[in-house]
Amino acid sequence: MRNHSAVREFVLLGLSTDPYIRPILFVLFLLVYILTLAGNSLMLLMIAADSHLHTPMYFFLRQLSFLDLCHSSVTAPKMLENLLSEDRTIFVESCLAQAFFVFATGGTEACLLAAMAYDRYVAISSPLLYSQVMSNQLCVGLVWLSWALAFVDALLNILLAISLDFCEGQTIPHFSCEVSSLFPLSCSDTSTNFMLLLCSSVLHFFGTLVMIVCSYVRIVSTVLRVSSTTGRSKAFSTCLSHLTTVILFYGSGFISYLLPASGSPLEMVFSLQYSLITPMLNPLIYSLKNKEVKAAMGRMIRKHF
């Protein structure tokens, strides 16, 4: 038994140990990561450059794109490196840092999705007062609050994890370090760590989910009072992209984070969707059926080409 200062490295088992499959996985997820970087960077540039998109909804969407860039970049580079390398070790300090940023960026995104749900509720229930209620000060404040809550939550969990005693020769049956994956590596009691993580998950992630559900209950109640079918359809269509993102994020995120770190194929699938696939899909979700984004894309193409 040694503490974390004596145990220098962990071994990340990654997605596969098969030498023939790993190069294929490398090419596949390198393409996914490139598409994630390109799609979210394009969304950031387009929203910043087009004055028609300088509204609260697209302000939050811009923050979401930035978060997706950060969240995927925390895990993808190390995962890609390990797919090509025989030495799949990671320093303990690097593992703790990665676990911190995975938790922090994921927590920020949960809060941001709750803020976006409230934005949609205000837009549908009080369209005439929308610009007054969703002021620039409120939007910026909600974003800063999202970052602050998530980073404090992540910091508390990581500071407690630093005090754990880790055993030698331990492997992580995963492609990245997360707070929950550190518990099986410890030789000391992790009950306090587990309880803190559980409370964090309940208060932070389930708390934001409750706020999102409440916003959508009010949205549905408002839309059902609209007499015309066209009006109802238009109102629901403005929420479709956000609702799809919420389902992908919370569905895969909760399952991957609350499952025990066993390295099972099911756990890997949900973790990959949460860490890489959802950040890649978000720009597509918000652009394919969004007339304003399509129009902005057309203006940008005509301007530069």
Tab-separated table of C-alpha atoms in Angstrom:
chain	number	residue	atom	x	y	z
A	1	MET	CA	0.000	0.000	0.000
A	2	ARG	CA	1.360	3.393	-1.025
A	3	ASN	CA	-0.078	6.851	-1.301
A	4	HIS	CA	-0.630	8.754	-4.542
A	5	SER	CA	2.739	10.520	-4.328
A	6	ALA	CA	4.556	7.151	-4.430
A	7	VAL	CA	2.414	5.545	-7.146
A	8	ARG	CA	3.376	7.553	-10.206
A	9	GLU	CA	1.262	6.054	-12.991
A	10	PHE	CA	-1.961	4.276	-13.856
A	11	VAL	CA	-2.616	2.210	-16.963
A	12	LEU	CA	-5.540	3.182	-19.200
A	13	LEU	CA	-6.732	0.003	-20.927
A	14	GLY	CA	-8.532	2.063	-23.578
A	15	LEU	CA	-11.070	0.892	-26.112
A	16	SER	CA	-9.318	-2.279	-27.239
A	17	THR	CA	-6.150	-4.314	-26.735
A	18	ASP	CA	-6.387	-5.945	-30.175
A	19	PRO	CA	-3.441	-4.642	-32.286
A	20	TYR	CA	-5.464	-5.046	-35.491
A	21	ILE	CA	-8.562	-3.186	-34.283
A	22	ARG	CA	-6.775	-0.278	-32.602
A	23	PRO	CA	-5.563	1.426	-35.849
A	24	ILE	CA	-9.121	1.249	-37.228
A	25	LEU	CA	-10.477	2.783	-34.039
A	26	PHE	CA	-7.800	5.473	-34.224
A	27	VAL	CA	-8.840	6.526	-37.745
A	28	LEU	CA	-12.544	6.422	-36.816
A	29	PHE	CA	-12.258	8.546	-33.682
A	30	LEU	CA	-9.700	10.883	-35.206
A	31	LEU	CA	-12.341	11.646	-37.839
A	32	VAL	CA	-14.976	12.117	-35.099
A	33	TYR	CA	-12.674	14.500	-33.217
A	34	ILE	CA	-11.831	16.497	-36.365
A	35	LEU	CA	-15.541	16.821	-37.190
A	36	THR	CA	-16.204	17.937	-33.592
A	37	LEU	CA	-13.510	20.623	-33.800
A	38	ALA	CA	-14.613	21.778	-37.256
A	39	GLY	CA	-18.366	21.823	-36.546
A	40	ASN	CA	-18.188	23.621	-33.217
A	41	SER	CA	-15.520	26.073	-34.398
A	42	LEU	CA	-17.663	26.913	-37.410
A	43	MET	CA	-20.684	27.462	-35.164
A	44	LEU	CA	-18.634	29.779	-32.926
A	45	LEU	CA	-17.360	31.828	-35.878
A	46	MET	CA	-20.750	32.010	-37.574
A	47	ILE	CA	-22.605	33.223	-34.465
A	48	ALA	CA	-19.890	35.783	-33.712
A	49	ALA	CA	-19.782	37.113	-37.279
A	50	ASP	CA	-23.521	37.277	-38.101
A	51	SER	CA	-25.449	40.063	-36.378
A	52	HIS	CA	-28.748	38.259	-37.065
A	53	LEU	CA	-27.669	35.617	-34.547
A	54	HIS	CA	-26.850	38.038	-31.735
A	55	THR	CA	-29.800	36.913	-29.614
A	56	PRO	CA	-29.939	35.141	-26.209
A	57	MET	CA	-30.677	31.765	-27.810
A	58	TYR	CA	-27.555	31.894	-29.990
A	59	PHE	CA	-25.494	33.396	-27.180
A	60	PHE	CA	-26.154	30.205	-25.204
A	61	LEU	CA	-25.576	28.076	-28.298
A	62	ARG	CA	-22.194	29.727	-28.732
A	63	GLN	CA	-21.307	28.811	-25.147
A	64	LEU	CA	-22.484	25.246	-25.785
A	65	SER	CA	-20.201	24.964	-28.825
A	66	PHE	CA	-17.249	26.228	-26.788
A	67	LEU	CA	-18.032	23.732	-24.030
A	68	ASP	CA	-18.253	20.866	-26.522
A	69	LEU	CA	-14.814	21.826	-27.839
A	70	CYS	CA	-13.436	21.790	-24.301
A	71	HIS	CA	-15.206	18.612	-23.194
A	72	SER	CA	-14.099	16.532	-26.177
A	73	SER	CA	-10.546	17.912	-26.044
A	74	VAL	CA	-10.153	16.742	-22.439
A	75	THR	CA	-10.452	13.066	-23.400
A	76	ALA	CA	-9.926	12.627	-27.163
A	77	PRO	CA	-6.174	13.452	-27.516
A	78	LYS	CA	-5.094	10.989	-24.804
A	79	MET	CA	-7.446	8.327	-26.119
A	80	LEU	CA	-6.056	8.717	-29.653
A	81	GLU	CA	-2.484	8.612	-28.349
A	82	ASN	CA	-3.145	5.369	-26.467
A	83	LEU	CA	-4.669	3.728	-29.550
A	84	LEU	CA	-1.307	4.073	-31.310
A	85	SER	CA	0.988	3.510	-28.348
A	86	GLU	CA	1.949	0.338	-26.527
A	87	ASP	CA	2.657	2.401	-23.412
A	88	ARG	CA	-0.835	3.368	-22.245
A	89	THR	CA	0.186	4.829	-18.902
A	90	ILE	CA	-0.954	8.139	-17.464
A	91	PHE	CA	0.617	10.011	-14.569
A	92	VAL	CA	-1.488	10.167	-11.430
A	93	GLU	CA	-1.442	13.973	-11.545
A	94	SER	CA	-2.561	13.939	-15.196
A	95	CYS	CA	-5.322	11.472	-14.374
A	96	LEU	CA	-6.608	13.679	-11.547
A	97	ALA	CA	-6.444	16.744	-13.797
A	98	GLN	CA	-8.360	14.956	-16.560
A	99	ALA	CA	-10.998	13.770	-14.079
A	100	PHE	CA	-11.371	17.345	-12.828
A	101	PHE	CA	-11.924	18.838	-16.282
A	102	VAL	CA	-14.267	16.040	-17.387
A	103	PHE	CA	-16.399	16.728	-14.311
A	104	ALA	CA	-16.157	20.523	-14.633
A	105	THR	CA	-17.023	20.768	-18.335
A	106	GLY	CA	-19.800	18.190	-18.031
A	107	GLY	CA	-21.259	19.992	-15.021
A	108	THR	CA	-21.101	23.344	-16.799
A	109	GLU	CA	-22.931	21.901	-19.780
A	110	ALA	CA	-25.684	20.554	-17.509
A	111	CYS	CA	-26.216	24.023	-16.017
A	112	LEU	CA	-26.072	25.637	-19.456
A	113	LEU	CA	-28.741	23.297	-20.834
A	114	ALA	CA	-30.974	24.308	-17.913
A	115	ALA	CA	-30.409	27.985	-18.752
A	116	MET	CA	-31.237	27.266	-22.406
A	117	ALA	CA	-34.482	25.556	-21.358
A	118	TYR	CA	-35.460	28.646	-19.370
A	119	ASP	CA	-34.613	30.787	-22.408
A	120	ARG	CA	-36.983	28.722	-24.564
A	121	TYR	CA	-39.707	28.993	-21.909
A	122	VAL	CA	-39.460	32.802	-21.823
A	123	ALA	CA	-39.393	33.004	-25.642
A	124	ILE	CA	-42.605	30.970	-25.961
A	125	SER	CA	-44.570	32.172	-22.938
A	126	SER	CA	-43.636	35.890	-23.088
A	127	PRO	CA	-42.453	36.703	-26.626
A	128	LEU	CA	-43.132	40.446	-26.271
A	129	LEU	CA	-41.033	40.669	-23.106
A	130	TYR	CA	-38.359	38.220	-24.275
A	131	SER	CA	-35.605	40.761	-24.962
A	132	GLN	CA	-36.258	42.501	-21.633
A	133	VAL	CA	-36.335	39.351	-19.503
A	134	MET	CA	-33.383	37.654	-21.216
A	135	SER	CA	-31.141	40.689	-20.986
A	136	ASN	CA	-27.453	40.563	-21.768
A	137	GLN	CA	-26.635	40.879	-18.057
A	138	LEU	CA	-28.851	37.895	-17.179
A	139	CYS	CA	-27.422	35.718	-19.966
A	140	VAL	CA	-23.815	36.478	-19.020
A	141	GLY	CA	-24.647	35.937	-15.347
A	142	LEU	CA	-26.203	32.530	-16.039
A	143	VAL	CA	-23.124	31.432	-17.997
A	144	TRP	CA	-20.713	32.573	-15.268
A	145	LEU	CA	-22.878	30.874	-12.629
A	146	SER	CA	-22.823	27.638	-14.655
A	147	TRP	CA	-19.014	27.662	-14.825
A	148	ALA	CA	-18.629	28.595	-11.155
A	149	LEU	CA	-20.986	25.917	-9.795
A	150	ALA	CA	-19.425	23.185	-11.928
A	151	PHE	CA	-15.832	24.098	-11.092
A	152	VAL	CA	-16.527	24.297	-7.341
A	153	ASP	CA	-18.307	20.934	-7.501
A	154	ALA	CA	-15.433	19.360	-9.447
A	155	LEU	CA	-12.823	20.893	-7.148
A	156	LEU	CA	-14.465	19.469	-4.022
A	157	ASN	CA	-14.526	15.962	-5.517
A	158	ILE	CA	-10.932	16.099	-6.764
A	159	LEU	CA	-9.518	17.562	-3.544
A	160	LEU	CA	-11.041	14.635	-1.649
A	161	ALA	CA	-9.738	12.176	-4.273
A	162	ILE	CA	-6.178	13.510	-3.862
A	163	SER	CA	-6.141	12.239	-0.275
A	164	LEU	CA	-6.801	8.637	-1.374
A	165	ASP	CA	-4.100	5.961	-1.073
A	166	PHE	CA	-3.607	4.210	-4.408
A	167	CYS	CA	-2.261	0.686	-4.828
A	168	GLU	CA	0.525	-0.218	-7.227
A	169	GLY	CA	-0.015	-1.956	-10.557
A	170	GLN	CA	-3.552	-0.627	-10.970
A	171	THR	CA	-5.289	-0.329	-14.326
A	172	ILE	CA	-8.294	1.751	-15.338
A	173	PRO	CA	-10.667	-0.227	-17.612
A	174	HIS	CA	-11.541	2.886	-19.552
A	175	PHE	CA	-10.202	5.310	-22.179
A	176	SER	CA	-10.170	8.286	-19.771
A	177	CYS	CA	-9.954	9.157	-16.087
A	178	GLU	CA	-13.148	10.052	-14.260
A	179	VAL	CA	-13.778	10.560	-10.572
A	180	SER	CA	-15.678	7.281	-10.225
A	181	SER	CA	-12.896	5.324	-11.990
A	182	LEU	CA	-10.432	6.310	-9.238
A	183	PHE	CA	-12.352	4.573	-6.444
A	184	PRO	CA	-11.498	0.946	-7.404
A	185	LEU	CA	-7.799	1.915	-7.530
A	186	SER	CA	-7.738	3.018	-3.911
A	187	CYS	CA	-6.489	0.926	-1.019
A	188	SER	CA	-8.212	3.230	1.459
A	189	ASP	CA	-11.864	3.775	2.320
A	190	THR	CA	-13.753	5.573	-0.469
A	191	SER	CA	-17.176	5.754	1.182
A	192	THR	CA	-16.844	9.508	1.824
A	193	ASN	CA	-15.739	10.095	-1.772
A	194	PHE	CA	-18.633	8.039	-3.088
A	195	MET	CA	-21.157	9.904	-0.952
A	196	LEU	CA	-19.786	13.266	-2.111
A	197	LEU	CA	-19.958	12.163	-5.749
A	198	LEU	CA	-23.480	10.875	-5.238
A	199	CYS	CA	-24.588	14.140	-3.607
A	200	SER	CA	-22.904	16.118	-6.403
A	201	SER	CA	-24.705	14.060	-9.031
A	202	VAL	CA	-28.065	14.398	-7.307
A	203	LEU	CA	-27.799	18.129	-6.614
A	204	HIS	CA	-25.971	19.212	-9.765
A	205	PHE	CA	-27.063	16.905	-12.564
A	206	PHE	CA	-30.471	15.779	-11.332
A	207	GLY	CA	-31.130	19.303	-10.054
A	208	THR	CA	-30.562	20.806	-13.493
A	209	LEU	CA	-32.645	18.045	-15.067
A	210	VAL	CA	-35.553	18.919	-12.768
A	211	MET	CA	-35.264	22.575	-13.844
A	212	ILE	CA	-35.290	21.521	-17.508
A	213	VAL	CA	-38.351	19.311	-16.991
A	214	CYS	CA	-40.159	22.141	-15.174
A	215	SER	CA	-39.375	24.532	-18.043
A	216	TYR	CA	-40.746	22.081	-20.595
A	217	VAL	CA	-43.870	21.386	-18.552
A	218	ARG	CA	-44.580	25.122	-18.656
A	219	ILE	CA	-43.723	25.275	-22.357
A	220	VAL	CA	-46.160	22.457	-23.155
A	221	SER	CA	-48.827	24.112	-21.021
A	222	THR	CA	-48.333	27.405	-22.888
A	223	VAL	CA	-48.281	25.816	-26.338
A	224	LEU	CA	-51.459	23.790	-25.711
A	225	ARG	CA	-53.297	27.062	-25.137
A	226	VAL	CA	-52.391	28.209	-28.669
A	227	SER	CA	-55.452	27.789	-30.870
A	228	SER	CA	-53.822	27.311	-34.289
A	229	THR	CA	-52.062	24.078	-35.262
A	230	THR	CA	-49.439	26.059	-37.177
A	231	GLY	CA	-48.628	28.123	-34.089
A	232	ARG	CA	-48.239	25.000	-31.964
A	233	SER	CA	-45.993	23.349	-34.532
A	234	LYS	CA	-43.801	26.444	-34.815
A	235	ALA	CA	-43.484	26.740	-31.028
A	236	PHE	CA	-42.516	23.101	-30.569
A	237	SER	CA	-40.023	23.248	-33.457
A	238	THR	CA	-38.027	25.956	-31.665
A	239	CYS	CA	-37.466	23.520	-28.781
A	240	LEU	CA	-36.754	20.376	-30.802
A	241	SER	CA	-32.992	20.908	-31.163
A	242	HIS	CA	-32.515	21.695	-27.482
A	243	LEU	CA	-34.659	18.755	-26.401
A	244	THR	CA	-32.638	16.391	-28.612
A	245	THR	CA	-29.387	17.646	-27.079
A	246	VAL	CA	-30.797	17.233	-23.567
A	247	ILE	CA	-31.814	13.618	-24.244
A	248	LEU	CA	-28.413	12.734	-25.714
A	249	PHE	CA	-26.452	14.489	-22.969
A	250	TYR	CA	-28.385	13.326	-19.921
A	251	GLY	CA	-29.214	9.872	-21.242
A	252	SER	CA	-25.635	8.864	-22.026
A	253	GLY	CA	-24.054	11.014	-19.291
A	254	PHE	CA	-26.009	9.611	-16.375
A	255	ILE	CA	-25.621	6.019	-17.477
A	256	SER	CA	-21.888	6.259	-18.204
A	257	TYR	CA	-21.122	8.141	-14.994
A	258	LEU	CA	-23.265	6.081	-12.622
A	259	LEU	CA	-22.319	2.658	-14.007
A	260	PRO	CA	-19.457	0.960	-12.114
A	261	ALA	CA	-16.079	1.254	-13.861
A	262	SER	CA	-16.008	-2.285	-15.232
A	263	GLY	CA	-14.846	-1.600	-18.785
A	264	SER	CA	-17.886	-3.384	-20.247
A	265	PRO	CA	-18.781	-2.700	-23.909
A	266	LEU	CA	-22.061	-1.057	-22.811
A	267	GLU	CA	-20.230	1.337	-20.498
A	268	MET	CA	-17.753	2.202	-23.273
A	269	VAL	CA	-20.555	2.937	-25.747
A	270	PHE	CA	-22.318	5.355	-23.390
A	271	SER	CA	-19.041	7.012	-22.402
A	272	LEU	CA	-18.068	7.517	-26.036
A	273	GLN	CA	-21.463	8.994	-26.841
A	274	TYR	CA	-21.227	11.327	-23.838
A	275	SER	CA	-17.603	12.389	-24.438
A	276	LEU	CA	-17.243	12.432	-28.243
A	277	ILE	CA	-20.375	11.634	-30.225
A	278	THR	CA	-22.749	14.170	-28.632
A	279	PRO	CA	-20.265	17.099	-28.991
A	280	MET	CA	-19.873	16.139	-32.664
A	281	LEU	CA	-23.649	15.942	-33.251
A	282	ASN	CA	-24.670	19.177	-31.499
A	283	PRO	CA	-23.689	21.533	-34.379
A	284	LEU	CA	-25.628	19.295	-36.789
A	285	ILE	CA	-28.661	19.151	-34.480
A	286	TYR	CA	-28.799	22.946	-34.250
A	287	SER	CA	-28.214	23.577	-37.961
A	288	LEU	CA	-30.092	20.936	-39.970
A	289	LYS	CA	-33.606	22.144	-39.055
A	290	ASN	CA	-32.778	25.697	-38.085
A	291	LYS	CA	-33.645	28.223	-40.797
A	292	GLU	CA	-31.724	31.059	-39.118
A	293	VAL	CA	-28.510	29.018	-38.931
A	294	LYS	CA	-28.925	27.902	-42.553
A	295	ALA	CA	-29.470	31.491	-43.644
A	296	ALA	CA	-26.403	32.641	-41.690
A	297	MET	CA	-24.363	29.859	-43.277
A	298	GLY	CA	-25.525	30.986	-46.732
A	299	ARG	CA	-24.598	34.615	-45.997
A	300	MET	CA	-21.154	33.578	-44.757
A	301	ILE	CA	-20.499	31.452	-47.843
A	302	ARG	CA	-21.604	34.227	-50.230
A	303	LYS	CA	-19.471	36.754	-48.354
A	304	HIS	CA	-16.256	34.748	-48.543
A	305	PHE	CA	-16.728	32.854	-51.786
